[in-house]
mmCIF file of C-alpha atoms and ligand atoms in Angstrom:
data_model
loop_
_atom_site.group_PDB
_atom_site.id
_atom_site.type_symbol
_atom_site.label_atom_id
_atom_site.label_comp_id
_atom_site.label_asym_id
_atom_site.label_seq_id
_atom_site.Cartn_x
_atom_site.Cartn_y
_atom_site.Cartn_z
ATOM 1 C CA MET A 19 -3.892 -62.039 55.382
ATOM 2 C CA PRO A 20 -1.640 -62.867 58.363
ATOM 3 C CA HIS A 21 -0.943 -59.841 60.518
ATOM 4 C CA ASN A 22 2.700 -59.370 59.590
ATOM 5 C CA SER A 23 2.827 -60.717 56.027
ATOM 6 C CA PRO A 24 4.577 -58.281 53.650
ATOM 7 C CA ILE A 25 2.380 -56.248 51.319
ATOM 8 C CA THR A 26 3.123 -56.778 47.639
ATOM 9 C CA TRP A 27 2.909 -53.463 45.831
ATOM 10 C CA VAL A 28 1.830 -53.542 42.214
ATOM 11 C CA SER A 29 2.088 -50.560 39.896
ATOM 12 C CA GLN A 30 -0.437 -49.589 37.287
ATOM 13 C CA PRO A 31 0.359 -48.009 33.910
ATOM 14 C CA ASN A 32 -0.621 -44.353 33.527
ATOM 15 C CA PRO A 33 -1.024 -43.807 29.789
ATOM 16 C CA ARG A 34 -2.798 -40.480 30.284
ATOM 17 C CA LEU A 35 0.155 -38.975 32.164
ATOM 18 C CA TYR A 36 2.793 -40.595 29.932
ATOM 19 C CA SER A 37 1.000 -39.837 26.660
ATOM 20 C CA PRO A 38 2.894 -39.004 23.447
ATOM 21 C CA ALA A 39 1.766 -35.364 23.773
ATOM 22 C CA ASN A 40 3.040 -35.090 27.359
ATOM 23 C CA LEU A 41 6.302 -36.801 26.440
ATOM 24 C CA ASP A 42 6.827 -34.182 23.711
ATOM 25 C CA ARG A 43 6.679 -31.520 26.456
ATOM 26 C CA TYR A 44 8.687 -33.504 29.014
ATOM 27 C CA GLY A 45 12.157 -32.171 28.182
ATOM 28 C CA ASP A 46 11.082 -28.532 28.332
ATOM 29 C CA LEU A 47 8.648 -28.698 31.240
ATOM 30 C CA ILE A 48 10.145 -31.321 33.549
ATOM 31 C CA VAL A 49 13.861 -31.523 32.760
ATOM 32 C CA GLY A 50 14.106 -27.826 31.851
ATOM 33 C CA LYS A 51 11.808 -26.190 34.415
ATOM 34 C CA ALA A 52 10.810 -28.578 37.246
ATOM 35 C CA HIS A 53 14.377 -29.866 37.709
ATOM 36 C CA ARG A 54 15.646 -26.296 37.937
ATOM 37 C CA PHE A 55 12.991 -24.416 39.883
ATOM 38 C CA ALA A 56 11.378 -27.118 42.054
ATOM 39 C CA TRP A 57 13.653 -30.125 42.519
ATOM 40 C CA LYS A 58 16.962 -28.186 42.227
ATOM 41 C CA LEU A 59 18.592 -30.896 40.115
ATOM 42 C CA ASN A 60 21.770 -30.121 38.212
ATOM 43 C CA ASN A 61 21.089 -31.506 34.716
ATOM 44 C CA ALA A 62 24.734 -31.225 33.685
ATOM 45 C CA GLU A 63 25.706 -33.546 36.549
ATOM 46 C CA LEU A 64 22.914 -35.998 35.694
ATOM 47 C CA GLN A 65 24.009 -35.977 32.047
ATOM 48 C CA ASP A 66 27.576 -36.546 33.180
ATOM 49 C CA LEU A 67 26.570 -39.873 34.758
ATOM 50 C CA TYR A 68 25.473 -41.038 31.307
ATOM 51 C CA LEU A 69 28.574 -39.662 29.591
ATOM 52 C CA ARG A 70 30.770 -41.548 32.046
ATOM 53 C CA TYR A 71 28.979 -44.820 32.419
ATOM 54 C CA VAL A 72 26.802 -45.778 29.419
ATOM 55 C CA SER A 73 28.187 -48.997 27.946
ATOM 56 C CA ASP A 74 27.559 -50.993 24.801
ATOM 57 C CA ARG A 75 25.196 -53.263 26.799
ATOM 58 C CA HIS A 76 22.933 -50.754 28.530
ATOM 59 C CA LEU A 77 19.556 -50.998 30.274
ATOM 60 C CA GLU A 78 17.449 -47.834 30.479
ATOM 61 C CA ILE A 79 14.625 -48.000 33.036
ATOM 62 C CA GLY A 80 11.681 -45.583 32.847
ATOM 63 C CA PRO A 81 12.949 -43.355 30.039
ATOM 64 C CA ALA A 82 9.940 -40.968 29.667
ATOM 65 C CA ASP A 83 11.280 -38.974 26.660
ATOM 66 C CA LEU A 84 14.784 -40.550 26.933
ATOM 67 C CA PHE A 85 16.221 -37.077 27.563
ATOM 68 C CA PHE A 86 19.626 -37.960 29.015
ATOM 69 C CA LEU A 87 20.340 -41.129 27.016
ATOM 70 C CA GLY A 88 19.160 -39.249 23.919
ATOM 71 C CA HIS A 89 21.882 -36.648 24.552
ATOM 72 C CA THR A 90 24.590 -39.288 25.060
ATOM 73 C CA PRO A 91 26.911 -40.205 22.183
ATOM 74 C CA ALA A 92 26.654 -43.880 21.226
ATOM 75 C CA PRO A 93 29.507 -45.846 22.818
ATOM 76 C CA ALA A 94 29.608 -48.229 19.842
ATOM 77 C CA LEU A 95 28.458 -48.648 16.262
ATOM 78 C CA GLU A 96 24.766 -49.354 15.700
ATOM 79 C CA HIS A 97 25.139 -53.135 15.408
ATOM 80 C CA GLN A 98 27.334 -53.276 18.548
ATOM 81 C CA TRP A 99 25.303 -51.043 20.877
ATOM 82 C CA HIS A 100 22.631 -53.084 22.664
ATOM 83 C CA VAL A 101 20.059 -51.123 24.636
ATOM 84 C CA ASP A 102 17.267 -52.723 26.654
ATOM 85 C CA VAL A 103 14.479 -50.326 27.632
ATOM 86 C CA LEU A 104 12.027 -51.221 30.400
ATOM 87 C CA ASP A 105 8.911 -49.215 31.207
ATOM 88 C CA ILE A 106 5.383 -49.932 32.427
ATOM 89 C CA ASN A 107 3.935 -47.439 29.914
ATOM 90 C CA GLN A 108 3.864 -47.936 26.170
ATOM 91 C CA ALA A 109 4.480 -44.398 24.894
ATOM 92 C CA PRO A 110 7.938 -44.008 26.537
ATOM 93 C CA LEU A 111 8.981 -47.325 24.983
ATOM 94 C CA GLU A 112 7.831 -46.191 21.551
ATOM 95 C CA MET A 113 9.628 -42.872 21.929
ATOM 96 C CA ALA A 114 12.826 -44.667 22.992
ATOM 97 C CA ALA A 115 12.610 -46.956 19.962
ATOM 98 C CA GLN A 116 12.266 -43.908 17.699
ATOM 99 C CA ASN A 117 15.096 -42.017 19.358
ATOM 100 C CA LEU A 118 17.503 -44.956 19.320
ATOM 101 C CA GLY A 119 16.515 -46.194 15.849
ATOM 102 C CA GLY A 120 19.579 -46.228 13.620
ATOM 103 C CA ARG A 121 21.877 -45.811 16.671
ATOM 104 C CA ALA A 122 21.452 -49.086 18.571
ATOM 105 C CA GLN A 123 19.964 -52.568 18.672
ATOM 106 C CA VAL A 124 16.943 -51.941 20.883
ATOM 107 C CA ALA A 125 14.862 -54.410 22.933
ATOM 108 C CA LEU A 126 11.689 -53.020 24.518
ATOM 109 C CA HIS A 127 10.112 -54.466 27.669
ATOM 110 C CA GLU A 128 6.678 -53.303 28.817
ATOM 111 C CA HIS A 129 7.071 -54.264 32.461
ATOM 112 C CA ASP A 130 6.652 -53.015 36.042
ATOM 113 C CA ILE A 131 9.963 -52.543 37.888
ATOM 114 C CA LEU A 132 8.386 -53.891 41.088
ATOM 115 C CA THR A 133 7.526 -57.201 39.422
ATOM 116 C CA ALA A 134 10.340 -59.753 39.435
ATOM 117 C CA PRO A 135 11.819 -61.180 37.394
ATOM 118 C CA TRP A 136 12.337 -58.491 34.781
ATOM 119 C CA PRO A 137 12.402 -59.866 31.220
ATOM 120 C CA VAL A 138 16.165 -59.208 31.120
ATOM 121 C CA LYS A 139 18.736 -61.984 31.569
ATOM 122 C CA ALA A 140 20.862 -62.244 34.705
ATOM 123 C CA ARG A 141 24.320 -60.588 34.417
ATOM 124 C CA SER A 142 23.519 -59.292 30.931
ATOM 125 C CA VAL A 143 24.048 -55.502 31.142
ATOM 126 C CA ASP A 144 27.224 -53.552 31.872
ATOM 127 C CA SER A 145 25.374 -50.319 32.621
ATOM 128 C CA LEU A 146 21.936 -49.528 33.930
ATOM 129 C CA ALA A 147 20.158 -46.212 34.577
ATOM 130 C CA CYS A 148 17.054 -45.677 36.700
ATOM 131 C CA GLY A 149 16.419 -41.926 36.872
ATOM 132 C CA ASN A 150 13.379 -40.481 38.638
ATOM 133 C CA VAL A 151 11.465 -43.751 38.595
ATOM 134 C CA LEU A 152 11.514 -45.000 42.209
ATOM 135 C CA HIS A 153 9.522 -41.990 43.450
ATOM 136 C CA CYS A 154 6.761 -42.899 40.959
ATOM 137 C CA VAL A 155 6.220 -46.471 42.123
ATOM 138 C CA PRO A 156 3.868 -47.424 44.941
ATOM 139 C CA GLY A 157 5.272 -48.459 48.299
ATOM 140 C CA ALA A 158 5.514 -47.138 51.847
ATOM 141 C CA GLY A 159 9.259 -46.516 51.460
ATOM 142 C CA PHE A 160 12.362 -47.979 49.824
ATOM 143 C CA THR A 161 12.050 -51.298 51.669
ATOM 144 C CA ALA A 162 8.712 -51.808 49.927
ATOM 145 C CA LYS A 163 10.358 -50.904 46.607
ATOM 146 C CA ALA A 164 13.390 -53.144 47.110
ATOM 147 C CA ALA A 165 12.250 -55.744 44.546
ATOM 148 C CA ALA A 166 13.415 -53.230 41.917
ATOM 149 C CA ILE A 167 16.862 -52.995 43.549
ATOM 150 C CA ASP A 168 17.093 -56.807 43.711
ATOM 151 C CA GLU A 169 16.497 -56.911 39.986
ATOM 152 C CA MET A 170 19.109 -54.220 39.278
ATOM 153 C CA ALA A 171 21.666 -56.411 41.062
ATOM 154 C CA ARG A 172 20.508 -59.547 39.217
ATOM 155 C CA VAL A 173 20.782 -58.142 35.678
ATOM 156 C CA LEU A 174 24.047 -56.193 36.176
ATOM 157 C CA THR A 175 27.347 -57.912 35.317
ATOM 158 C CA ASP A 176 29.984 -58.240 38.036
ATOM 159 C CA GLY A 177 31.992 -55.391 36.487
ATOM 160 C CA GLY A 178 28.998 -53.241 35.572
ATOM 161 C CA VAL A 179 27.763 -49.934 36.976
ATOM 162 C CA ALA A 180 24.224 -48.903 37.902
ATOM 163 C CA TRP A 181 23.050 -45.373 38.687
ATOM 164 C CA GLY A 182 19.945 -43.361 39.213
ATOM 165 C CA TYR A 183 18.249 -40.597 41.145
ATOM 166 C CA THR A 184 14.945 -40.356 42.933
ATOM 167 C CA LEU A 185 13.058 -37.558 44.692
ATOM 168 C CA LEU A 186 12.936 -38.122 48.440
ATOM 169 C CA GLY A 187 9.819 -37.571 50.522
ATOM 170 C CA ALA A 188 9.264 -33.903 51.437
ATOM 171 C CA GLN A 189 9.541 -34.761 55.159
ATOM 172 C CA ASP A 190 12.974 -36.372 54.824
ATOM 173 C CA PRO A 191 15.374 -34.332 56.991
ATOM 174 C CA ALA A 192 18.049 -34.905 54.322
ATOM 175 C CA ILE A 193 16.393 -32.375 51.980
ATOM 176 C CA SER A 194 15.076 -28.808 52.231
ATOM 177 C CA PRO A 195 12.414 -28.491 49.541
ATOM 178 C CA ASN A 196 11.355 -24.963 48.610
ATOM 179 C CA LEU A 197 7.703 -23.901 48.598
ATOM 180 C CA LEU A 198 7.177 -24.887 44.964
ATOM 181 C CA ALA A 199 8.697 -28.328 45.572
ATOM 182 C CA ARG A 200 6.532 -28.898 48.662
ATOM 183 C CA LEU A 201 3.376 -27.888 46.798
ATOM 184 C CA LEU A 202 4.189 -30.077 43.800
ATOM 185 C CA MET A 203 5.145 -33.077 45.958
ATOM 186 C CA ARG A 204 1.902 -32.782 47.883
ATOM 187 C CA SER A 205 -0.290 -32.515 44.800
ATOM 188 C CA TYR A 206 1.543 -35.281 42.885
ATOM 189 C CA ASN A 207 1.212 -37.610 45.883
ATOM 190 C CA TRP A 208 -2.499 -36.781 46.051
ATOM 191 C CA ALA A 209 -2.992 -37.300 42.316
ATOM 192 C CA GLU A 210 -3.774 -40.852 41.337
ATOM 193 C CA ASN A 211 -0.784 -42.941 40.264
ATOM 194 C CA THR A 212 1.706 -40.073 39.890
ATOM 195 C CA PHE A 213 4.155 -39.864 42.854
ATOM 196 C CA HIS A 214 4.421 -42.309 45.761
ATOM 197 C CA ASN A 215 7.328 -40.920 47.764
ATOM 198 C CA THR A 216 5.978 -39.613 51.067
ATOM 199 C CA GLY A 217 7.720 -42.479 52.900
ATOM 200 C CA ASP A 218 10.971 -42.440 50.883
ATOM 201 C CA ARG A 219 13.938 -41.699 53.155
ATOM 202 C CA LEU A 220 17.621 -41.328 52.269
ATOM 203 C CA LEU A 221 18.773 -43.622 55.096
ATOM 204 C CA ASP A 222 16.470 -46.428 53.932
ATOM 205 C CA LEU A 223 17.684 -46.084 50.356
ATOM 206 C CA GLU A 224 21.321 -46.303 51.495
ATOM 207 C CA ARG A 225 20.563 -49.401 53.557
ATOM 208 C CA GLU A 226 18.689 -51.194 50.739
ATOM 209 C CA LEU A 227 21.441 -50.403 48.206
ATOM 210 C CA ASN A 228 24.206 -51.527 50.574
ATOM 211 C CA LEU A 229 22.424 -54.842 51.115
ATOM 212 C CA ARG A 230 22.651 -55.554 47.370
ATOM 213 C CA PHE A 231 25.872 -53.897 46.114
ATOM 214 C CA SER A 232 29.381 -53.940 47.545
ATOM 215 C CA GLU A 233 30.196 -50.387 46.333
ATOM 216 C CA VAL A 234 27.567 -47.718 46.828
ATOM 217 C CA GLU A 235 27.815 -43.922 46.534
ATOM 218 C CA VAL A 236 24.758 -41.884 47.501
ATOM 219 C CA ARG A 237 24.580 -38.097 47.635
ATOM 220 C CA VAL A 238 21.845 -35.537 47.941
ATOM 221 C CA MET A 239 21.205 -33.191 45.015
ATOM 222 C CA GLY A 240 18.383 -30.741 45.719
ATOM 223 C CA CYS A 241 15.327 -32.876 46.556
ATOM 224 C CA ALA A 242 16.855 -36.067 45.147
ATOM 225 C CA ALA A 243 19.176 -38.847 46.173
ATOM 226 C CA VAL A 244 21.674 -39.635 43.408
ATOM 227 C CA PHE A 245 23.125 -43.145 43.588
ATOM 228 C CA VAL A 246 25.870 -45.101 41.831
ATOM 229 C CA MET A 247 26.438 -48.793 42.540
ATOM 230 C CA ARG A 248 28.925 -51.473 41.548
ATOM 231 C CA GLY A 249 29.618 -55.026 42.631
ATOM 232 C CA PRO A 250 26.236 -56.734 42.795
ATOM 233 C CA ILE A 251 26.095 -59.104 45.779
ATOM 234 C CA ARG A 252 24.862 -62.523 44.547
HETATM 235 C C1 SAM B 20 9.436 -39.232 35.850
HETATM 236 S S1 SAM B 20 9.754 -40.252 34.466
HETATM 237 C C2 SAM B 20 11.554 -40.400 34.498
HETATM 238 C C3 SAM B 20 12.193 -39.996 33.201
HETATM 239 C C4 SAM B 20 13.692 -40.107 33.066
HETATM 240 N N1 SAM B 20 14.211 -41.408 33.402
HETATM 241 C C5 SAM B 20 14.452 -39.044 33.806
HETATM 242 O O1 SAM B 20 15.528 -39.325 34.303
HETATM 243 O O2 SAM B 20 13.994 -37.909 33.876
HETATM 244 C C6 SAM B 20 9.235 -41.839 35.072
HETATM 245 C C7 SAM B 20 9.339 -42.954 34.044
HETATM 246 O O3 SAM B 20 9.149 -44.192 34.751
HETATM 247 C C8 SAM B 20 8.126 -44.956 34.136
HETATM 248 N N2 SAM B 20 7.484 -45.739 35.197
HETATM 249 C C9 SAM B 20 6.649 -45.291 36.166
HETATM 250 N N3 SAM B 20 6.286 -46.301 36.965
HETATM 251 C C10 SAM B 20 6.911 -47.410 36.508
HETATM 252 C C11 SAM B 20 6.937 -48.773 36.909
HETATM 253 N N4 SAM B 20 6.238 -49.198 37.953
HETATM 254 N N5 SAM B 20 7.681 -49.652 36.205
HETATM 255 C C12 SAM B 20 8.401 -49.237 35.133
HETATM 256 N N6 SAM B 20 8.420 -47.962 34.686
HETATM 257 C C13 SAM B 20 7.682 -47.060 35.376
HETATM 258 C C14 SAM B 20 7.235 -43.934 33.444
HETATM 259 O O4 SAM B 20 6.476 -44.498 32.405
HETATM 260 C C15 SAM B 20 8.284 -42.927 32.959
HETATM 261 O O5 SAM B 20 8.837 -43.322 31.734
#
């Protein structure tokens, strides 16, 4: 490999971590407890992003148990609400299909967000959510994960809105993780194929988003960066 050629990061599925049994516990354990006591995330504010922005052509990326979309009223009747769901693991896709059954027209895509192109047409979704996924995917920082941001810009319509949140690396000066958060971050980054966020920095995320969207809002919430983007740059 030439000295300065870019490394291509490829994710692997983790069906043991994202098993049906673990997904059944996800809402209580992760959204209920880890968000509150470790990551200091405000679930009402995260839910509010969905209440404001979910459209009748929505793409949900990395749903786990589909907690927030599952608590969002349908913006349209079943035959008019189109939801694409993309995840590298099978069980979250199956759970999303169950949850959205009878509420939406659902298309499932078993796919890695780092691998372009996604099996979703260009300019085909008016809303897109990517919550707590970027810190799971391998890469030395957000520049190495930027293929996923390229794809967000490609699939979003000109008038659409994209949002998400991701846990920043524990060493990022933008956050002040408590002891529990530092211990969990360290052990999840040690564990195989769980977290990959030691190099994730707020400033890099802002730069990568601004390169691909004309309107970008990024703010820190506890250990996470919360981002909202509009105006994909073609
Ligand atoms: C921590 S959960 C996030 C759950 C939910 N979106 C939320 O806001 O809490 C991470 C989700 O991303 C998925 N995921 C992890 N790595 C992925 C990858 N490389 N490509 C696509 N999905 C991935 C997992 O299967 C899981 O559904």
